[in-house]
Amino acid sequence: MLNFQNPISSINESATLAQHPFLQLAFRASFLFATMASIIALVFWLGYLNAWWQLNSSGLTPTTWHFHEMLFGYGATIATGFVLTAVQTWTGRPSIKGLPLLALLALWLSARVLFFVNGAETIALAIVLQSSWWLLIIGYYTQLVIKAKNRRNYIFIIIFTLMMILELSILILDVTKLQVIGNAFWPYHGIAVLFTDGYC
């Protein structure tokens, strides 16, 4: 006997998932997954520093990879999760939640996995996914504050855009090994690495 799935049941399951408390506020998923990813990154980095294993350097160099995951994989994720939650209070409008938030989380997780693999074949896709993540966040936040005419918080549109540009610049310079141009970034890169290594 053929067993056909009830489409109404599938719709109800999707609705239940979309209404799960974990997916009602952006900071919940952002804080949890950013913390978990940072712990894994620190384990990888400590193992590399103690010569327990080698990090794949065919994508990003190990130092850039560590710096990137601490500053952007963790820091930027925490910041955007907080702002996407706070914007509800600022505008009086609901922020991203439910299935759209789940899709954004899946995009972020996919990028993290590819950055952790850090292969020559995967790093380009990781950069594309990370860029898409930024663009979705900036786009969603922008339409919320503009519709609410919340000019006071337009500043985060600029901040997030600059963070995205900074991240992409660091990644592309490292991947393409444009050291001459990249030298302008290394003083700040070194400070950031020293700062993040202080917590390793």
PDB file of C-alpha atoms in Angstrom:
ATOM      1  CA  MET A   1       0.000   0.000   0.000  1.00  0.00           C
ATOM      2  CA  LEU A   2       1.289   3.422  -0.919  1.00  0.00           C
ATOM      3  CA  ASN A   3       1.832   5.760   2.016  1.00  0.00           C
ATOM      4  CA  PHE A   4       1.249   9.385   1.081  1.00  0.00           C
ATOM      5  CA  GLN A   5       2.375  12.025   3.560  1.00  0.00           C
ATOM      6  CA  ASN A   6      -0.356  14.342   4.664  1.00  0.00           C
ATOM      7  CA  PRO A   7       0.587  17.832   3.356  1.00  0.00           C
ATOM      8  CA  ILE A   8      -1.337  19.444   6.208  1.00  0.00           C
ATOM      9  CA  SER A   9       0.846  17.549   8.686  1.00  0.00           C
ATOM     10  CA  SER A  10       3.995  18.853   6.984  1.00  0.00           C
ATOM     11  CA  ILE A  11       2.662  22.393   7.134  1.00  0.00           C
ATOM     12  CA  ASN A  12       1.885  22.006  10.821  1.00  0.00           C
ATOM     13  CA  GLU A  13       5.392  20.688  11.520  1.00  0.00           C
ATOM     14  CA  SER A  14       6.938  23.686   9.736  1.00  0.00           C
ATOM     15  CA  ALA A  15       4.673  26.041  11.669  1.00  0.00           C
ATOM     16  CA  THR A  16       5.661  24.385  14.943  1.00  0.00           C
ATOM     17  CA  LEU A  17       9.360  24.707  14.119  1.00  0.00           C
ATOM     18  CA  ALA A  18       8.927  28.348  13.103  1.00  0.00           C
ATOM     19  CA  GLN A  19       7.255  29.089  16.438  1.00  0.00           C
ATOM     20  CA  HIS A  20       9.894  27.389  18.573  1.00  0.00           C
ATOM     21  CA  PRO A  21      11.127  29.795  21.314  1.00  0.00           C
ATOM     22  CA  PHE A  22      14.733  29.271  20.207  1.00  0.00           C
ATOM     23  CA  LEU A  23      13.894  30.872  16.852  1.00  0.00           C
ATOM     24  CA  GLN A  24      11.887  33.811  18.163  1.00  0.00           C
ATOM     25  CA  LEU A  25      14.847  36.046  19.067  1.00  0.00           C
ATOM     26  CA  ALA A  26      18.032  36.334  17.006  1.00  0.00           C
ATOM     27  CA  PHE A  27      20.396  36.540  19.964  1.00  0.00           C
ATOM     28  CA  ARG A  28      19.515  33.059  21.244  1.00  0.00           C
ATOM     29  CA  ALA A  29      20.866  31.189  18.236  1.00  0.00           C
ATOM     30  CA  SER A  30      23.657  33.709  17.617  1.00  0.00           C
ATOM     31  CA  PHE A  31      25.027  33.614  21.150  1.00  0.00           C
ATOM     32  CA  LEU A  32      24.826  29.820  21.446  1.00  0.00           C
ATOM     33  CA  PHE A  33      26.370  28.890  18.118  1.00  0.00           C
ATOM     34  CA  ALA A  34      28.987  31.652  18.169  1.00  0.00           C
ATOM     35  CA  THR A  35      30.154  30.462  21.594  1.00  0.00           C
ATOM     36  CA  MET A  36      30.275  26.821  20.492  1.00  0.00           C
ATOM     37  CA  ALA A  37      32.191  27.696  17.315  1.00  0.00           C
ATOM     38  CA  SER A  38      34.685  29.822  19.251  1.00  0.00           C
ATOM     39  CA  ILE A  39      35.374  26.986  21.692  1.00  0.00           C
ATOM     40  CA  ILE A  40      36.039  24.595  18.808  1.00  0.00           C
ATOM     41  CA  ALA A  41      38.264  27.204  17.119  1.00  0.00           C
ATOM     42  CA  LEU A  42      40.256  27.672  20.332  1.00  0.00           C
ATOM     43  CA  VAL A  43      40.743  23.905  20.648  1.00  0.00           C
ATOM     44  CA  PHE A  44      42.011  23.801  17.054  1.00  0.00           C
ATOM     45  CA  TRP A  45      44.330  26.748  17.714  1.00  0.00           C
ATOM     46  CA  LEU A  46      45.722  25.427  21.001  1.00  0.00           C
ATOM     47  CA  GLY A  47      46.399  22.074  19.367  1.00  0.00           C
ATOM     48  CA  TYR A  48      48.224  23.839  16.554  1.00  0.00           C
ATOM     49  CA  LEU A  49      50.311  25.964  18.956  1.00  0.00           C
ATOM     50  CA  ASN A  50      51.300  22.874  20.940  1.00  0.00           C
ATOM     51  CA  ALA A  51      52.134  20.909  17.780  1.00  0.00           C
ATOM     52  CA  TRP A  52      49.450  18.321  18.483  1.00  0.00           C
ATOM     53  CA  TRP A  53      48.229  18.680  14.892  1.00  0.00           C
ATOM     54  CA  GLN A  54      48.603  20.897  11.864  1.00  0.00           C
ATOM     55  CA  LEU A  55      46.010  23.321  10.559  1.00  0.00           C
ATOM     56  CA  ASN A  56      45.215  23.221   6.865  1.00  0.00           C
ATOM     57  CA  SER A  57      46.858  26.314   5.374  1.00  0.00           C
ATOM     58  CA  SER A  58      45.883  25.830   1.739  1.00  0.00           C
ATOM     59  CA  GLY A  59      43.057  28.322   2.295  1.00  0.00           C
ATOM     60  CA  LEU A  60      43.793  30.964   4.919  1.00  0.00           C
ATOM     61  CA  THR A  61      47.100  31.070   6.776  1.00  0.00           C
ATOM     62  CA  PRO A  62      46.709  29.694  10.337  1.00  0.00           C
ATOM     63  CA  THR A  63      47.192  33.100  12.008  1.00  0.00           C
ATOM     64  CA  THR A  64      44.614  34.777   9.776  1.00  0.00           C
ATOM     65  CA  TRP A  65      42.219  31.883  10.248  1.00  0.00           C
ATOM     66  CA  HIS A  66      42.435  32.183  14.047  1.00  0.00           C
ATOM     67  CA  PHE A  67      42.132  35.965  13.990  1.00  0.00           C
ATOM     68  CA  HIS A  68      39.179  35.755  11.601  1.00  0.00           C
ATOM     69  CA  GLU A  69      37.235  33.204  13.614  1.00  0.00           C
ATOM     70  CA  MET A  70      37.698  35.094  16.876  1.00  0.00           C
ATOM     71  CA  LEU A  71      36.842  38.528  15.487  1.00  0.00           C
ATOM     72  CA  PHE A  72      34.210  37.675  12.880  1.00  0.00           C
ATOM     73  CA  GLY A  73      33.138  34.088  13.539  1.00  0.00           C
ATOM     74  CA  TYR A  74      32.538  34.976  17.194  1.00  0.00           C
ATOM     75  CA  GLY A  75      32.557  38.755  17.736  1.00  0.00           C
ATOM     76  CA  ALA A  76      30.565  39.823  14.678  1.00  0.00           C
ATOM     77  CA  THR A  77      28.018  37.046  15.219  1.00  0.00           C
ATOM     78  CA  ILE A  78      27.415  38.125  18.815  1.00  0.00           C
ATOM     79  CA  ALA A  79      27.123  41.781  17.764  1.00  0.00           C
ATOM     80  CA  THR A  80      24.678  41.158  14.919  1.00  0.00           C
ATOM     81  CA  GLY A  81      22.576  38.809  17.043  1.00  0.00           C
ATOM     82  CA  PHE A  82      22.266  41.471  19.729  1.00  0.00           C
ATOM     83  CA  VAL A  83      21.407  44.264  17.276  1.00  0.00           C
ATOM     84  CA  LEU A  84      18.855  42.149  15.375  1.00  0.00           C
ATOM     85  CA  THR A  85      17.147  41.504  18.701  1.00  0.00           C
ATOM     86  CA  ALA A  86      17.383  45.074  20.013  1.00  0.00           C
ATOM     87  CA  VAL A  87      16.010  46.540  16.779  1.00  0.00           C
ATOM     88  CA  GLN A  88      12.573  45.248  17.774  1.00  0.00           C
ATOM     89  CA  THR A  89      12.597  47.601  20.753  1.00  0.00           C
ATOM     90  CA  TRP A  90      14.016  50.478  18.712  1.00  0.00           C
ATOM     91  CA  THR A  91      11.452  50.229  15.912  1.00  0.00           C
ATOM     92  CA  GLY A  92       8.450  48.524  17.480  1.00  0.00           C
ATOM     93  CA  ARG A  93       8.537  46.036  14.590  1.00  0.00           C
ATOM     94  CA  PRO A  94       9.233  42.277  14.738  1.00  0.00           C
ATOM     95  CA  SER A  95      12.748  41.317  13.725  1.00  0.00           C
ATOM     96  CA  ILE A  96      13.873  38.186  11.908  1.00  0.00           C
ATOM     97  CA  LYS A  97      12.564  34.988  13.482  1.00  0.00           C
ATOM     98  CA  GLY A  98      11.218  31.543  12.707  1.00  0.00           C
ATOM     99  CA  LEU A  99      12.192  29.904   9.430  1.00  0.00           C
ATOM    100  CA  PRO A 100      14.001  32.984   8.010  1.00  0.00           C
ATOM    101  CA  LEU A 101      16.191  33.022  11.140  1.00  0.00           C
ATOM    102  CA  LEU A 102      16.778  29.292  10.755  1.00  0.00           C
ATOM    103  CA  ALA A 103      17.860  29.849   7.134  1.00  0.00           C
ATOM    104  CA  LEU A 104      20.242  32.615   8.243  1.00  0.00           C
ATOM    105  CA  LEU A 105      21.681  30.296  10.890  1.00  0.00           C
ATOM    106  CA  ALA A 106      22.117  27.506   8.324  1.00  0.00           C
ATOM    107  CA  LEU A 107      23.993  29.932   6.068  1.00  0.00           C
ATOM    108  CA  TRP A 108      26.278  30.951   8.943  1.00  0.00           C
ATOM    109  CA  LEU A 109      26.894  27.313   9.960  1.00  0.00           C
ATOM    110  CA  SER A 110      27.733  26.349   6.380  1.00  0.00           C
ATOM    111  CA  ALA A 111      30.281  29.165   6.189  1.00  0.00           C
ATOM    112  CA  ARG A 112      31.824  28.131   9.529  1.00  0.00           C
ATOM    113  CA  VAL A 113      32.239  24.515   8.425  1.00  0.00           C
ATOM    114  CA  LEU A 114      33.955  25.608   5.211  1.00  0.00           C
ATOM    115  CA  PHE A 115      36.239  28.011   7.090  1.00  0.00           C
ATOM    116  CA  PHE A 116      37.173  25.194   9.488  1.00  0.00           C
ATOM    117  CA  VAL A 117      37.978  22.901   6.544  1.00  0.00           C
ATOM    118  CA  ASN A 118      40.025  25.825   5.158  1.00  0.00           C
ATOM    119  CA  GLY A 119      40.915  24.120   1.914  1.00  0.00           C
ATOM    120  CA  ALA A 120      41.860  25.759  -1.363  1.00  0.00           C
ATOM    121  CA  GLU A 121      38.630  24.396  -2.861  1.00  0.00           C
ATOM    122  CA  THR A 122      36.339  25.456  -0.010  1.00  0.00           C
ATOM    123  CA  ILE A 123      37.603  28.905   0.994  1.00  0.00           C
ATOM    124  CA  ALA A 124      36.074  30.709  -1.998  1.00  0.00           C
ATOM    125  CA  LEU A 125      32.636  29.257  -1.245  1.00  0.00           C
ATOM    126  CA  ALA A 126      33.093  30.118   2.440  1.00  0.00           C
ATOM    127  CA  ILE A 127      33.750  33.752   1.504  1.00  0.00           C
ATOM    128  CA  VAL A 128      30.659  33.817  -0.732  1.00  0.00           C
ATOM    129  CA  LEU A 129      28.469  32.385   2.050  1.00  0.00           C
ATOM    130  CA  GLN A 130      29.900  34.775   4.631  1.00  0.00           C
ATOM    131  CA  SER A 131      29.248  37.705   2.289  1.00  0.00           C
ATOM    132  CA  SER A 132      25.678  36.511   1.749  1.00  0.00           C
ATOM    133  CA  TRP A 133      25.192  36.291   5.517  1.00  0.00           C
ATOM    134  CA  TRP A 134      26.323  39.899   5.930  1.00  0.00           C
ATOM    135  CA  LEU A 135      24.153  41.146   3.062  1.00  0.00           C
ATOM    136  CA  LEU A 136      21.042  39.444   4.461  1.00  0.00           C
ATOM    137  CA  ILE A 137      21.637  40.898   7.924  1.00  0.00           C
ATOM    138  CA  ILE A 138      22.318  44.396   6.593  1.00  0.00           C
ATOM    139  CA  GLY A 139      19.318  44.225   4.264  1.00  0.00           C
ATOM    140  CA  TYR A 140      16.932  42.991   6.950  1.00  0.00           C
ATOM    141  CA  TYR A 141      18.113  45.528   9.503  1.00  0.00           C
ATOM    142  CA  THR A 142      18.024  48.371   6.976  1.00  0.00           C
ATOM    143  CA  GLN A 143      14.424  47.793   5.940  1.00  0.00           C
ATOM    144  CA  LEU A 144      13.331  47.647   9.590  1.00  0.00           C
ATOM    145  CA  VAL A 145      14.909  50.951  10.657  1.00  0.00           C
ATOM    146  CA  ILE A 146      13.983  52.772   7.438  1.00  0.00           C
ATOM    147  CA  LYS A 147      10.321  51.706   7.582  1.00  0.00           C
ATOM    148  CA  ALA A 148      10.210  52.833  11.222  1.00  0.00           C
ATOM    149  CA  LYS A 149      12.138  56.050  10.351  1.00  0.00           C
ATOM    150  CA  ASN A 150      14.454  55.195  13.208  1.00  0.00           C
ATOM    151  CA  ARG A 151      17.262  57.508  12.046  1.00  0.00           C
ATOM    152  CA  ARG A 152      18.993  57.311  15.384  1.00  0.00           C
ATOM    153  CA  ASN A 153      20.051  53.732  14.646  1.00  0.00           C
ATOM    154  CA  TYR A 154      20.970  54.098  10.973  1.00  0.00           C
ATOM    155  CA  ILE A 155      24.548  54.066  12.283  1.00  0.00           C
ATOM    156  CA  PHE A 156      24.494  50.259  12.477  1.00  0.00           C
ATOM    157  CA  ILE A 157      23.937  50.058   8.720  1.00  0.00           C
ATOM    158  CA  ILE A 158      27.269  51.825   8.289  1.00  0.00           C
ATOM    159  CA  ILE A 159      28.986  49.826  11.034  1.00  0.00           C
ATOM    160  CA  PHE A 160      27.894  46.452   9.647  1.00  0.00           C
ATOM    161  CA  THR A 161      28.814  47.472   6.099  1.00  0.00           C
ATOM    162  CA  LEU A 162      32.294  48.537   7.221  1.00  0.00           C
ATOM    163  CA  MET A 163      32.710  45.293   9.179  1.00  0.00           C
ATOM    164  CA  MET A 164      31.764  43.299   6.086  1.00  0.00           C
ATOM    165  CA  ILE A 165      34.217  45.248   3.922  1.00  0.00           C
ATOM    166  CA  LEU A 166      36.987  44.814   6.501  1.00  0.00           C
ATOM    167  CA  GLU A 167      36.371  41.082   6.763  1.00  0.00           C
ATOM    168  CA  LEU A 168      36.278  40.551   2.997  1.00  0.00           C
ATOM    169  CA  SER A 169      39.428  42.649   2.554  1.00  0.00           C
ATOM    170  CA  ILE A 170      41.337  40.549   5.096  1.00  0.00           C
ATOM    171  CA  LEU A 171      40.123  37.281   3.591  1.00  0.00           C
ATOM    172  CA  ILE A 172      40.807  38.207  -0.023  1.00  0.00           C
ATOM    173  CA  LEU A 173      44.221  39.694   0.750  1.00  0.00           C
ATOM    174  CA  ASP A 174      45.229  36.563   2.618  1.00  0.00           C
ATOM    175  CA  VAL A 175      43.873  34.103   0.055  1.00  0.00           C
ATOM    176  CA  THR A 176      45.431  35.920  -2.895  1.00  0.00           C
ATOM    177  CA  LYS A 177      48.626  36.518  -0.887  1.00  0.00           C
ATOM    178  CA  LEU A 178      48.761  40.186  -1.859  1.00  0.00           C
ATOM    179  CA  GLN A 179      51.255  40.933   0.883  1.00  0.00           C
ATOM    180  CA  VAL A 180      52.313  44.335  -0.510  1.00  0.00           C
ATOM    181  CA  ILE A 181      48.794  45.691  -0.236  1.00  0.00           C
ATOM    182  CA  GLY A 182      48.095  43.616   2.849  1.00  0.00           C
ATOM    183  CA  ASN A 183      50.980  45.136   4.785  1.00  0.00           C
ATOM    184  CA  ALA A 184      48.749  48.116   5.558  1.00  0.00           C
ATOM    185  CA  PHE A 185      46.497  45.776   7.545  1.00  0.00           C
ATOM    186  CA  TRP A 186      49.150  43.829   9.439  1.00  0.00           C
ATOM    187  CA  PRO A 187      49.735  46.298  12.320  1.00  0.00           C
ATOM    188  CA  TYR A 188      46.030  46.058  13.174  1.00  0.00           C
ATOM    189  CA  HIS A 189      46.065  42.342  12.428  1.00  0.00           C
ATOM    190  CA  GLY A 190      48.899  41.825  14.921  1.00  0.00           C
ATOM    191  CA  ILE A 191      47.132  43.780  17.648  1.00  0.00           C
ATOM    192  CA  ALA A 192      43.972  41.761  17.129  1.00  0.00           C
ATOM    193  CA  VAL A 193      45.852  38.462  17.228  1.00  0.00           C
ATOM    194  CA  LEU A 194      47.632  39.443  20.446  1.00  0.00           C
ATOM    195  CA  PHE A 195      44.276  40.415  21.937  1.00  0.00           C
ATOM    196  CA  THR A 196      42.554  37.181  20.986  1.00  0.00           C
ATOM    197  CA  ASP A 197      45.570  35.036  21.929  1.00  0.00           C
ATOM    198  CA  GLY A 198      45.373  36.533  25.401  1.00  0.00           C
ATOM    199  CA  TYR A 199      42.228  34.487  25.888  1.00  0.00           C
ATOM    200  CA  CYS A 200      43.637  31.256  24.474  1.00  0.00           C
TER     201      CYS A 200
END
